Amino acid sequence: MLEFINVGMNYKTLSGYTEALKDISFCVQDGEIVTILGPSGCGKSTFLFIGTGLTQCTSGEVLLNGEAIIEPYKEVGFVFQDHLLLEWRTVLENIMIQGEFRNMDLELTREKALSLIKQVGLSGFENKYPWELSGGMQQRVSICRALVHEPDMLMMDEPFGALDALTREQMRVDLEKMWIQKRNTIVFVTHDIVEAILLADKVVVLTPRPGRVKEVINIDLPRPRNMTVKESKEFMGYRKHITELFMDMGILHDE
Amino acid sequence: MQNTTYKEARRLRIKRMVFWFKNSLPGIISVLGVIVIWELSVRIFDIKEYILPSPSASVMAIITYWNAIRSNLLTTLYEIGLGFGVTVLISIPIATMISYSKIFQKTLYPFMVFVQLIPKVAIAPLFVIWFGFGVMPKILMVFLLSFFPLLMDAVAGLQSLNPRLYSMARTMNDSEWKFYWKIKLPNALPHIFSGLKTSISMATVGAVVAEFLGADSGLGYLLLRANGDINTKLLFAILVVLCLMGMVFFMIMGFIEKKVIPWHVSQRKNLKDDGTKKSDFRATA
Ligand SMILES: Nc1ncnc2c1ncn2[C@@H]1O[C@H](COP(=O)(O)OP(=O)(O)O)[C@@H](O)[C@H]1O
Ligand SMILES: [Mg+2]
């Protein structure tokens, strides 16, 4: 269980302080998919970094299974917003680095990497370099890298951001399928309302900067959520509600 | 099947060569042009050989004096090899230390800059007093001249790292060594190679200068003697040899670079199959 207790983040910059997060309190249960939804710049990435111990919050506390996080923990797979692929490594090697750093059995890692590559539709690109791929393909490589060691906790920072609508939909379905098998904990950042609802057990809606929790919405839709869920009345209800929240905050308006 | 791919590869290679040739044609023409004008001027104006020998005479002189040039070339190569080796062995670790520690950065860096500011050619005679006429002062001079360019580029390379990559590594393992070896150093290689190229040119200068000031062999020594004998033909022959040597060093560096960092922007083959320039060769999502 990952608990955020009154978490606040004040970045010190050359031109003074930037308050990125304020008073964030909620918790992520084991085996649950939580989506973080908010406008860009509201502190979503910061939030994930704090939740992984990569950044220390300036106020409040983050607890992992009851213990304060004081340094980055390792039982995690992190999909970074900017992919962070190494340009001197091929697709396969970029995924393999996870195994090399964790001293895993490299032969096994390789097999798993290859099957992940196939799963995300990158077969034939194993030996290409990142700069030979489109943005969407790079993002998929970065997702494979975060999955190859089968982490209990998955932090995903707008992982489908660079994908076209169709691939995006397919990736979401695939992610849910994987999750149904493994039941790992997923914290998924997005600024897409539909995506946030379709993936989540729980949507955390953040306000514009400084990000605060506007509302936590439990999503009660049957899984697996196939393409038709979007037409259901319940889904429409959640969507309407969240849209209203954003209108309320002045992020969406009619004219 | 096997045969067609082989033929295909050969066809591609030939196309690349033709493309390379077309690409370097302006350079080749301008160099050849200068040589032709030089040759013609010497012949037409009947310039005395001891003032300016023609290019053909200089090249001929290499053959005439090959025995003398060969043994002295070996000496110079030996000095450059050792001095440059020391440079590589020392500057990369020091650059690493500087990139890791503020204290090293604050203490070592100013010292290096200070050493760099000393006109090293001017202190070369001092080396003769300290170390005599042997190989030692030459190695030292090669080292002093080639060390700094490599250090600067290596430090720049090691410091030009996306800090997020550090975060990424921290989600996997805390080992600093793994991070250095698998991320930080490879990331610095393009800078390091550009440093190596500058550095090897400086190494050549260092060896020749050191030989000027006190030596009993080496191309610098031979150059000085040719000058003393007013043997301008030999002098030019040595200059040609020195130029060729520099070019070969540069090409070796380029070759290693291509092998070690084929992934870097500067090394990517921006060529389509038909040898034309590729503007965008990304695959689509
Ligand atoms: N390392 C940093 N130093 C200073 N300010 C930062 C840093 N990272 C993020 N910020 C600021 O914090 C705010 C939230 O950033 P971020 O977490 O990236 O938002 P999001 O991911 O929601 O777009 C932004 O205003 C950004 O400028
Ligand atoms: Mg972000």
Coordinates of C-alpha atoms and ligand atoms in Angstrom, one line a residue:
Chain A
M1 CA 0.0 0.0 0.0
L2 CA 1.3 3.4 -1.0
E3 CA 0.0 6.2 1.2
F4 CA 0.3 10.0 0.6
I5 CA -0.2 12.0 3.7
N6 CA -0.5 15.8 3.2
V7 CA 2.2 15.7 0.6
G8 CA 3.4 19.0 -0.7
M9 CA 6.2 19.9 -3.1
N10 CA 7.9 23.3 -3.4
Y11 CA 10.6 23.4 -6.1
K12 CA 13.3 25.9 -5.6
T13 CA 14.2 27.6 -8.8
L14 CA 16.4 30.5 -9.9
S15 CA 13.4 32.8 -9.8
G16 CA 12.0 31.7 -6.5
Y17 CA 9.8 28.8 -5.5
T18 CA 7.4 26.8 -7.6
E19 CA 4.7 25.1 -5.7
A20 CA 3.9 22.0 -7.7
L21 CA 1.8 20.0 -5.2
K22 CA -0.1 20.9 -2.1
D23 CA -1.8 18.8 0.5
I24 CA -2.1 15.6 -1.4
S25 CA -3.7 12.8 0.7
F26 CA -4.9 9.5 -0.6
C27 CA -3.7 5.9 -0.8
V28 CA -3.1 3.4 -3.5
Q29 CA -4.1 -0.1 -2.4
D30 CA -2.1 -3.2 -3.5
G31 CA -3.2 -4.6 -6.8
E32 CA -5.3 -1.6 -7.8
I33 CA -5.1 0.7 -10.8
V34 CA -5.2 4.3 -9.9
T35 CA -5.2 7.0 -12.6
I36 CA -4.0 10.5 -11.9
L37 CA -5.9 13.0 -14.1
G38 CA -5.0 16.6 -14.3
P39 CA -4.2 19.4 -16.8
S40 CA -0.6 19.6 -17.9
G41 CA 1.8 21.4 -15.4
C42 CA -0.3 20.5 -12.4
G43 CA 2.4 18.3 -10.9
K44 CA 1.5 14.8 -12.1
S45 CA 5.1 13.8 -13.0
T46 CA 6.3 15.3 -9.7
F47 CA 3.8 13.2 -7.9
L48 CA 5.1 10.0 -9.5
F49 CA 8.7 10.9 -8.7
I50 CA 7.7 11.5 -5.1
G51 CA 5.8 8.2 -5.0
T52 CA 8.9 6.4 -6.1
G53 CA 11.3 8.1 -3.8
L54 CA 13.2 9.7 -6.7
T55 CA 12.2 13.2 -5.4
Q56 CA 11.7 14.0 -1.7
C57 CA 8.6 15.9 -1.0
T58 CA 9.1 19.2 0.9
S59 CA 6.2 18.6 3.3
G60 CA 4.1 15.6 4.4
E61 CA 5.0 12.0 4.1
V62 CA 4.8 9.1 1.7
L63 CA 4.6 5.6 3.2
L64 CA 5.2 2.3 1.4
N65 CA 3.6 -0.5 3.4
G66 CA 3.7 1.7 6.4
E67 CA 7.3 2.8 6.1
A68 CA 8.4 6.2 5.1
I69 CA 10.1 6.3 1.7
I70 CA 13.5 8.0 2.1
E71 CA 15.2 6.7 -1.0
P72 CA 14.2 5.2 -4.3
Y73 CA 12.8 1.7 -3.9
K74 CA 13.5 -0.9 -6.5
E75 CA 10.3 -3.0 -6.7
V76 CA 9.0 -0.7 -9.4
G77 CA 8.8 -0.3 -13.1
F78 CA 8.8 3.3 -14.2
V79 CA 7.7 4.6 -17.6
F80 CA 9.1 8.1 -18.0
Q81 CA 7.2 10.7 -19.9
D82 CA 10.2 11.4 -22.1
H83 CA 10.9 7.7 -22.8
L84 CA 14.6 8.0 -21.7
L85 CA 15.9 5.4 -24.1
L86 CA 19.6 5.2 -24.5
E87 CA 20.5 6.1 -28.1
W88 CA 23.5 3.8 -28.2
R89 CA 21.4 0.8 -27.5
T90 CA 19.1 -1.0 -29.8
V91 CA 15.4 -1.7 -28.9
L92 CA 16.3 -5.1 -27.4
E93 CA 19.4 -3.8 -25.6
N94 CA 17.3 -0.9 -24.2
I95 CA 14.9 -3.3 -22.6
M96 CA 17.7 -5.6 -21.5
I97 CA 19.3 -2.8 -19.4
Q98 CA 16.7 -3.5 -16.8
G99 CA 18.0 -7.0 -16.4
E100 CA 21.7 -5.9 -16.5
F101 CA 21.2 -3.4 -13.7
R102 CA 19.2 -5.8 -11.6
N103 CA 21.6 -8.7 -12.1
M104 CA 18.9 -10.9 -13.5
D105 CA 19.5 -14.0 -15.6
L106 CA 20.2 -12.4 -19.0
E107 CA 19.0 -15.3 -21.1
L108 CA 15.6 -15.2 -19.3
T109 CA 15.4 -11.5 -19.6
R110 CA 16.1 -11.7 -23.3
E111 CA 13.3 -14.1 -23.8
K112 CA 10.9 -12.0 -21.8
A113 CA 12.0 -8.9 -23.7
L114 CA 11.4 -10.5 -27.0
S115 CA 7.9 -11.7 -26.1
L116 CA 7.1 -8.2 -24.8
I117 CA 8.4 -6.7 -28.1
K118 CA 6.1 -9.0 -29.9
Q119 CA 3.2 -8.1 -27.7
V120 CA 3.5 -4.3 -28.3
G121 CA 3.8 -4.9 -32.0
L122 CA 7.5 -4.1 -32.5
S123 CA 8.6 -7.4 -33.9
G124 CA 11.2 -6.8 -36.5
F125 CA 12.5 -3.7 -34.8
E126 CA 14.6 -5.5 -32.1
N127 CA 17.9 -4.4 -33.5
K128 CA 16.9 -0.9 -34.5
Y129 CA 18.2 2.1 -32.7
P130 CA 15.7 4.5 -30.9
W131 CA 16.3 7.3 -33.5
E132 CA 15.1 4.9 -36.2
L133 CA 11.7 4.7 -34.5
S134 CA 8.7 7.0 -34.3
G135 CA 7.8 8.6 -31.0
G136 CA 5.0 6.1 -30.4
M137 CA 7.3 3.2 -31.0
Q138 CA 9.9 4.7 -28.6
Q139 CA 7.2 4.9 -26.0
R140 CA 6.3 1.3 -26.4
V141 CA 10.0 0.3 -26.0
S142 CA 10.1 2.3 -22.8
I143 CA 6.9 0.5 -21.6
C144 CA 8.6 -2.9 -22.3
R145 CA 11.6 -1.8 -20.3
A146 CA 9.4 -1.1 -17.3
L147 CA 7.6 -4.4 -17.5
V148 CA 10.4 -6.9 -18.3
H149 CA 11.3 -7.5 -14.6
E150 CA 7.6 -8.0 -13.7
P151 CA 7.5 -5.3 -11.0
D152 CA 4.8 -5.3 -8.2
M153 CA 4.4 -1.5 -8.7
L154 CA 4.1 0.1 -12.1
M155 CA 4.5 3.9 -12.4
M156 CA 3.4 5.2 -15.8
D157 CA 3.8 8.8 -16.8
E158 CA 1.5 9.5 -19.7
P159 CA 2.8 6.3 -21.4
F160 CA 0.3 6.5 -24.3
G161 CA 0.8 10.2 -24.9
A162 CA 2.7 9.8 -28.2
L163 CA 0.5 7.1 -29.6
D164 CA -2.2 7.5 -32.2
A165 CA -5.8 6.9 -31.1
L166 CA -6.1 3.3 -32.4
T167 CA -2.8 2.1 -30.9
R168 CA -3.6 3.8 -27.7
E169 CA -6.9 2.0 -27.4
Q170 CA -5.2 -1.3 -28.1
M171 CA -2.4 -0.6 -25.6
R172 CA -4.9 0.1 -22.9
V173 CA -6.7 -3.1 -23.6
D174 CA -3.4 -5.0 -23.5
L175 CA -2.4 -3.3 -20.2
E176 CA -5.6 -4.3 -18.6
K177 CA -5.2 -7.8 -19.8
M178 CA -1.8 -8.0 -18.3
W179 CA -3.0 -6.5 -15.1
I180 CA -5.9 -9.0 -14.8
Q181 CA -3.3 -11.8 -14.9
K182 CA -0.7 -10.2 -12.6
R183 CA -2.7 -7.9 -10.4
N184 CA 0.2 -5.6 -9.8
T185 CA -0.3 -2.1 -8.6
I186 CA -0.5 0.6 -11.3
V187 CA -0.3 4.3 -10.9
F188 CA -1.1 5.8 -14.3
V189 CA -0.8 9.4 -15.1
T190 CA -2.8 10.9 -18.0
H191 CA -4.6 14.0 -19.1
D192 CA -7.2 12.0 -21.1
I193 CA -10.6 11.7 -19.3
V194 CA -11.7 8.6 -21.2
E195 CA -8.5 6.8 -20.7
A196 CA -8.5 7.7 -17.0
I197 CA -11.9 6.2 -16.5
L198 CA -11.5 3.1 -18.6
L199 CA -8.3 2.0 -16.9
A200 CA -9.0 2.9 -13.3
D201 CA -10.3 1.4 -10.2
K202 CA -9.9 4.9 -8.8
V203 CA -9.5 8.2 -10.6
V204 CA -7.7 11.0 -8.7
V205 CA -8.6 14.3 -10.2
L206 CA -6.0 17.0 -9.6
T207 CA -6.5 20.8 -9.7
P208 CA -4.3 23.1 -11.7
R209 CA -0.9 24.0 -10.2
P210 CA -0.4 23.7 -7.3
G211 CA -1.9 20.3 -7.7
R212 CA -4.4 19.3 -5.1
V213 CA -6.8 16.4 -4.9
K214 CA -10.1 17.7 -6.3
E215 CA -11.9 14.5 -6.0
V216 CA -11.2 10.7 -5.9
I217 CA -13.7 8.8 -7.9
N218 CA -14.2 5.1 -7.6
I219 CA -14.9 3.5 -10.9
D220 CA -17.3 0.6 -10.8
L221 CA -17.3 -0.8 -14.3
P222 CA -17.0 -4.5 -15.1
R223 CA -13.6 -5.8 -16.4
P224 CA -12.3 -6.5 -18.9
R225 CA -13.5 -3.2 -20.3
N226 CA -13.9 -3.8 -23.9
M227 CA -14.5 -1.3 -26.7
T228 CA -18.3 -1.2 -25.9
V229 CA -18.0 0.0 -22.3
K230 CA -17.8 3.5 -23.6
E231 CA -21.5 3.3 -24.6
S232 CA -22.7 2.2 -21.2
K233 CA -24.7 4.6 -19.1
E234 CA -22.4 4.2 -16.1
F235 CA -19.4 5.3 -18.2
M236 CA -21.3 8.3 -19.5
G237 CA -22.1 9.2 -16.0
Y238 CA -18.5 9.2 -14.8
R239 CA -17.4 11.1 -17.9
K240 CA -20.1 13.8 -17.4
H241 CA -19.1 14.1 -13.7
I242 CA -15.4 14.6 -14.4
T243 CA -16.1 16.9 -17.3
E244 CA -18.1 19.0 -14.9
L245 CA -15.3 19.0 -12.4
F246 CA -13.0 20.4 -15.0
M247 CA -15.5 23.0 -16.1
D248 CA -15.9 23.9 -12.4
M249 CA -12.1 24.5 -12.2
G250 CA -12.2 26.6 -15.3
I251 CA -10.1 24.2 -17.4
L252 CA -12.9 23.4 -19.7
H253 CA -15.4 26.0 -20.8
D254 CA -18.0 26.2 -23.5
E255 CA -16.9 29.3 -25.3
Chain B
M1 CA 19.3 -16.2 -52.4
Q2 CA 22.6 -15.9 -50.6
N3 CA 24.1 -14.7 -53.9
T4 CA 21.5 -12.0 -54.5
T5 CA 21.9 -10.5 -51.1
Y6 CA 25.7 -10.5 -51.6
K7 CA 25.3 -8.8 -55.0
E8 CA 22.8 -6.4 -53.5
A9 CA 25.3 -5.4 -50.8
R10 CA 28.0 -4.9 -53.4
R11 CA 25.8 -2.8 -55.5
L12 CA 25.0 -0.7 -52.4
R13 CA 28.6 -0.4 -51.5
I14 CA 29.5 0.9 -55.0
K15 CA 26.7 3.4 -54.9
R16 CA 27.9 4.6 -51.5
M17 CA 31.4 5.0 -52.9
V18 CA 30.2 6.9 -55.9
F19 CA 28.2 9.1 -53.6
W20 CA 31.2 9.6 -51.3
F21 CA 33.3 10.5 -54.3
K22 CA 30.8 13.0 -55.6
N23 CA 30.5 14.5 -52.1
S24 CA 34.3 15.0 -51.7
L25 CA 34.9 16.1 -55.3
P26 CA 35.1 19.8 -54.4
G27 CA 37.6 19.1 -51.7
I28 CA 39.7 16.9 -54.0
I29 CA 39.6 19.4 -56.8
S30 CA 40.7 22.3 -54.7
V31 CA 43.6 20.4 -53.1
L32 CA 44.7 19.1 -56.5
G33 CA 44.3 22.6 -58.0
V34 CA 46.7 24.1 -55.4
I35 CA 49.3 21.4 -56.1
V36 CA 49.0 21.9 -59.8
I37 CA 49.4 25.7 -59.5
W38 CA 52.4 25.2 -57.2
E39 CA 54.0 22.7 -59.6
L40 CA 53.4 25.0 -62.6
S41 CA 54.7 28.1 -60.9
V42 CA 57.9 26.4 -59.8
R43 CA 58.5 25.3 -63.4
I44 CA 57.4 28.4 -65.2
F45 CA 59.2 30.9 -63.0
D46 CA 62.1 28.6 -62.7
I47 CA 62.2 28.9 -58.9
K48 CA 65.4 27.6 -57.3
E49 CA 65.0 24.2 -55.6
Y50 CA 66.5 25.4 -52.3
I51 CA 63.9 28.2 -52.1
L52 CA 60.8 26.2 -53.1
P53 CA 60.9 22.7 -54.5
S54 CA 58.0 21.5 -56.6
P55 CA 55.5 19.0 -55.2
S56 CA 56.9 16.4 -57.5
A57 CA 60.4 17.0 -56.3
S58 CA 59.3 16.9 -52.7
V59 CA 57.6 13.5 -53.2
M60 CA 60.7 12.3 -55.1
A61 CA 62.8 13.4 -52.2
I62 CA 60.8 11.1 -49.9
I63 CA 62.0 8.2 -52.0
T64 CA 65.6 9.4 -52.2
Y65 CA 65.9 10.0 -48.5
W66 CA 63.6 7.2 -47.4
N67 CA 66.2 5.4 -45.2
A68 CA 66.8 8.5 -43.1
I69 CA 63.1 9.5 -43.0
R70 CA 62.1 6.0 -42.0
S71 CA 64.2 5.6 -38.9
N72 CA 63.4 9.1 -37.7
L73 CA 59.7 8.6 -38.4
L74 CA 59.8 5.5 -36.2
T75 CA 61.3 7.6 -33.4
T76 CA 58.6 10.2 -33.7
L77 CA 55.9 7.6 -33.9
Y78 CA 57.2 6.0 -30.7
E79 CA 57.2 9.3 -28.8
I80 CA 53.7 10.2 -30.0
G81 CA 52.5 6.7 -29.2
L82 CA 53.8 6.8 -25.6
G83 CA 52.8 10.4 -24.9
F84 CA 49.4 10.1 -26.4
G85 CA 48.9 6.8 -24.5
V86 CA 49.7 8.5 -21.2
T87 CA 47.2 11.3 -22.2
V88 CA 44.4 8.8 -22.7
L89 CA 45.2 6.8 -19.6
I90 CA 45.3 9.9 -17.4
S91 CA 42.8 12.3 -18.8
I92 CA 39.7 10.0 -18.8
P93 CA 40.1 9.1 -15.1
I94 CA 40.7 12.7 -14.2
A95 CA 37.7 13.9 -16.2
T96 CA 35.7 11.2 -14.3
M97 CA 36.9 12.5 -11.0
I98 CA 36.1 16.1 -12.0
S99 CA 32.6 15.1 -13.2
Y100 CA 31.9 13.4 -9.9
S101 CA 33.3 15.7 -7.3
K102 CA 32.8 19.4 -6.7
I103 CA 36.1 19.4 -4.7
F104 CA 38.1 18.0 -7.6
Q105 CA 36.4 20.3 -9.9
K106 CA 37.4 23.3 -7.7
T107 CA 41.0 22.2 -7.1
L108 CA 42.1 20.3 -10.2
Y109 CA 40.4 22.4 -12.8
P110 CA 42.1 25.7 -12.0
F111 CA 45.4 23.9 -11.8
M112 CA 44.9 22.3 -15.2
V113 CA 43.8 25.6 -16.7
F114 CA 47.0 27.2 -15.2
V115 CA 49.2 24.5 -16.7
Q116 CA 47.4 25.0 -20.0
L117 CA 48.2 28.7 -20.0
I118 CA 52.0 28.2 -19.7
P119 CA 53.5 28.5 -23.2
K120 CA 54.8 25.0 -23.3
V121 CA 57.0 25.6 -26.3
A122 CA 58.8 28.1 -24.1
I123 CA 59.5 25.7 -21.3
A124 CA 60.7 22.9 -23.6
P125 CA 64.4 23.9 -23.2
L126 CA 63.9 23.4 -19.5
F127 CA 63.0 19.8 -20.2
V128 CA 66.4 19.3 -21.9
I129 CA 68.0 20.5 -18.7
W130 CA 65.9 18.2 -16.5
F131 CA 65.7 15.1 -18.6
G132 CA 68.4 15.4 -21.2
F133 CA 68.2 14.4 -24.8
G134 CA 66.4 11.1 -24.4
V135 CA 62.8 10.1 -25.2
M136 CA 61.5 11.3 -21.8
P137 CA 61.2 15.1 -22.5
K138 CA 59.5 14.3 -25.8
I139 CA 56.9 12.1 -24.2
L140 CA 56.3 14.8 -21.6
M141 CA 55.9 17.5 -24.3
V142 CA 53.5 15.3 -26.3
F143 CA 51.5 14.6 -23.1
L144 CA 51.4 18.3 -22.1
L145 CA 50.1 19.4 -25.4
S146 CA 47.6 16.7 -26.0
F147 CA 46.3 16.3 -22.4
F148 CA 44.1 19.4 -22.1
P149 CA 42.0 19.1 -25.2
L150 CA 41.0 15.6 -24.3
L151 CA 40.3 16.5 -20.7
M152 CA 38.1 19.4 -21.7
D153 CA 36.0 17.3 -24.1
A154 CA 35.8 14.3 -21.7
V155 CA 34.6 16.5 -18.9
A156 CA 32.0 18.2 -21.1
G157 CA 30.8 14.8 -22.3
L158 CA 30.6 13.3 -18.8
Q159 CA 28.7 16.4 -17.6
S160 CA 26.2 16.5 -20.5
L161 CA 23.9 13.9 -19.1
N162 CA 20.1 14.1 -18.9
P163 CA 19.6 14.1 -15.1
R164 CA 16.5 12.0 -15.6
L165 CA 18.7 9.1 -16.7
Y166 CA 20.2 9.1 -13.2
S167 CA 16.6 8.8 -11.8
M168 CA 16.0 6.0 -14.3
A169 CA 19.1 4.1 -13.1
R170 CA 18.0 4.6 -9.5
T171 CA 14.8 2.8 -10.0
M172 CA 16.8 -0.2 -11.1
N173 CA 20.0 -0.4 -9.0
D174 CA 22.0 1.9 -6.7
S175 CA 25.4 0.8 -8.2
E176 CA 27.3 3.9 -9.2
W177 CA 29.7 1.8 -11.1
K178 CA 26.9 0.3 -13.3
F179 CA 25.6 3.8 -13.9
Y180 CA 29.0 5.1 -15.0
W181 CA 29.9 2.1 -17.1
K182 CA 26.5 1.6 -18.8
I183 CA 25.1 5.1 -19.1
K184 CA 27.4 7.9 -18.2
L185 CA 30.6 6.9 -20.1
P186 CA 28.8 5.7 -23.3
N187 CA 26.9 9.0 -23.3
A188 CA 30.2 10.9 -23.2
L189 CA 31.8 8.9 -26.0
P190 CA 30.9 11.3 -28.8
H191 CA 32.6 14.2 -26.9
I192 CA 35.5 12.0 -26.0
F193 CA 36.1 11.1 -29.7
S194 CA 36.1 14.7 -30.7
G195 CA 38.6 15.3 -27.9
L196 CA 40.8 12.4 -29.1
K197 CA 40.9 13.9 -32.6
T198 CA 42.1 17.3 -31.4
S199 CA 44.4 15.7 -29.0
I200 CA 46.2 13.5 -31.5
S201 CA 47.0 16.5 -33.7
M202 CA 48.4 18.3 -30.7
A203 CA 50.5 15.2 -29.9
T204 CA 52.2 15.4 -33.3
V205 CA 53.0 19.1 -32.8
G206 CA 54.4 18.2 -29.3
A207 CA 56.8 15.6 -30.6
V208 CA 58.2 17.7 -33.4
V209 CA 58.6 20.8 -31.1
A210 CA 60.4 18.7 -28.5
E211 CA 62.7 17.3 -31.1
F212 CA 63.6 20.7 -32.3
L213 CA 65.0 21.6 -29.0
G214 CA 67.3 18.8 -28.3
A215 CA 67.3 15.4 -30.0
D216 CA 69.5 13.1 -31.9
S217 CA 66.7 11.5 -33.9
G218 CA 63.1 12.1 -35.0
L219 CA 61.5 14.0 -37.8
G220 CA 61.8 17.3 -35.9
Y221 CA 65.5 16.7 -35.6
L222 CA 65.8 15.7 -39.3
L223 CA 63.8 18.8 -40.2
L224 CA 66.2 21.0 -38.3
R225 CA 69.2 19.4 -40.0
A226 CA 67.7 19.7 -43.4
N227 CA 67.2 23.3 -42.7
G228 CA 70.8 23.7 -41.6
D229 CA 72.0 22.0 -44.7
I230 CA 69.7 24.2 -46.8
N231 CA 68.3 20.9 -48.1
T232 CA 64.9 22.4 -48.8
K233 CA 63.9 19.4 -50.8
L234 CA 64.3 17.1 -47.8
L235 CA 62.6 19.7 -45.6
F236 CA 59.5 19.6 -47.8
A237 CA 59.7 15.8 -48.0
I238 CA 59.5 15.7 -44.2
L239 CA 56.6 18.2 -44.2
V240 CA 54.7 15.9 -46.6
V241 CA 55.4 12.9 -44.3
L242 CA 54.2 14.8 -41.3
C243 CA 51.0 15.8 -43.1
L244 CA 50.4 12.3 -44.2
M245 CA 51.1 11.1 -40.7
G246 CA 48.5 13.5 -39.2
M247 CA 46.0 12.4 -41.8
V248 CA 46.5 8.8 -41.0
F249 CA 46.1 9.4 -37.3
F250 CA 42.9 11.3 -38.0
M251 CA 41.6 8.5 -40.2
I252 CA 42.4 5.9 -37.6
M253 CA 40.5 7.9 -35.0
G254 CA 37.6 8.3 -37.4
F255 CA 37.6 4.6 -38.1
I256 CA 37.6 3.6 -34.4
E257 CA 34.9 6.2 -33.8
K258 CA 32.7 4.6 -36.5
K259 CA 33.2 1.2 -34.9
V260 CA 32.6 2.3 -31.4
I261 CA 29.7 4.8 -31.7
P262 CA 27.9 3.9 -34.9
W263 CA 24.7 5.1 -33.2
H264 CA 25.8 8.7 -32.9
V265 CA 24.3 11.5 -35.1
S266 CA 27.6 12.2 -36.6
Q267 CA 28.0 8.6 -37.7
R268 CA 24.5 7.8 -38.9
K269 CA 24.4 6.9 -42.6
N270 CA 22.0 9.5 -44.0
L271 CA 21.8 7.6 -47.2
K272 CA 18.9 6.0 -49.0
D273 CA 19.6 2.9 -51.0
D274 CA 20.1 4.9 -54.1
G275 CA 22.7 7.0 -52.6
T276 CA 20.6 10.2 -52.4
K277 CA 20.3 12.0 -49.1
K278 CA 17.5 10.9 -46.8
S279 CA 15.7 13.7 -45.2
D280 CA 13.6 11.7 -42.8
F281 CA 13.9 8.0 -42.3
R282 CA 11.9 7.4 -39.3
A283 CA 9.4 4.7 -39.4
T284 CA 5.8 5.6 -38.7
A285 CA 3.9 4.7 -35.6
Ligands
LIG1 N1 13.0 19.8 -11.3 C1 12.2 20.9 -11.2 N2 12.6 22.1 -10.8 C2 11.8 23.1 -10.7 N3 10.5 23.1 -11.1 C3 10.0 22.0 -11.5 C4 10.8 20.8 -11.6 N4 10.0 19.8 -12.1 C5 8.8 20.3 -12.3 N5 8.8 21.6 -12.0 C6 7.6 22.5 -12.0 O1 6.5 21.9 -11.3 C7 5.3 22.0 -12.0 C8 4.7 20.6 -12.2 O2 5.5 19.9 -13.1 P1 5.2 18.4 -13.6 O3 5.2 17.6 -12.3 O4 6.1 18.1 -14.6 O5 3.7 18.6 -14.1 P2 2.9 17.6 -15.1 O6 3.6 16.3 -15.2 O7 1.5 17.5 -14.5 O8 2.8 18.3 -16.5 C9 5.6 22.8 -13.2 O9 5.2 24.1 -13.0 C10 7.1 22.7 -13.4 O10 7.6 23.8 -14.0
MG2 MG 4.4 15.3 -16.7

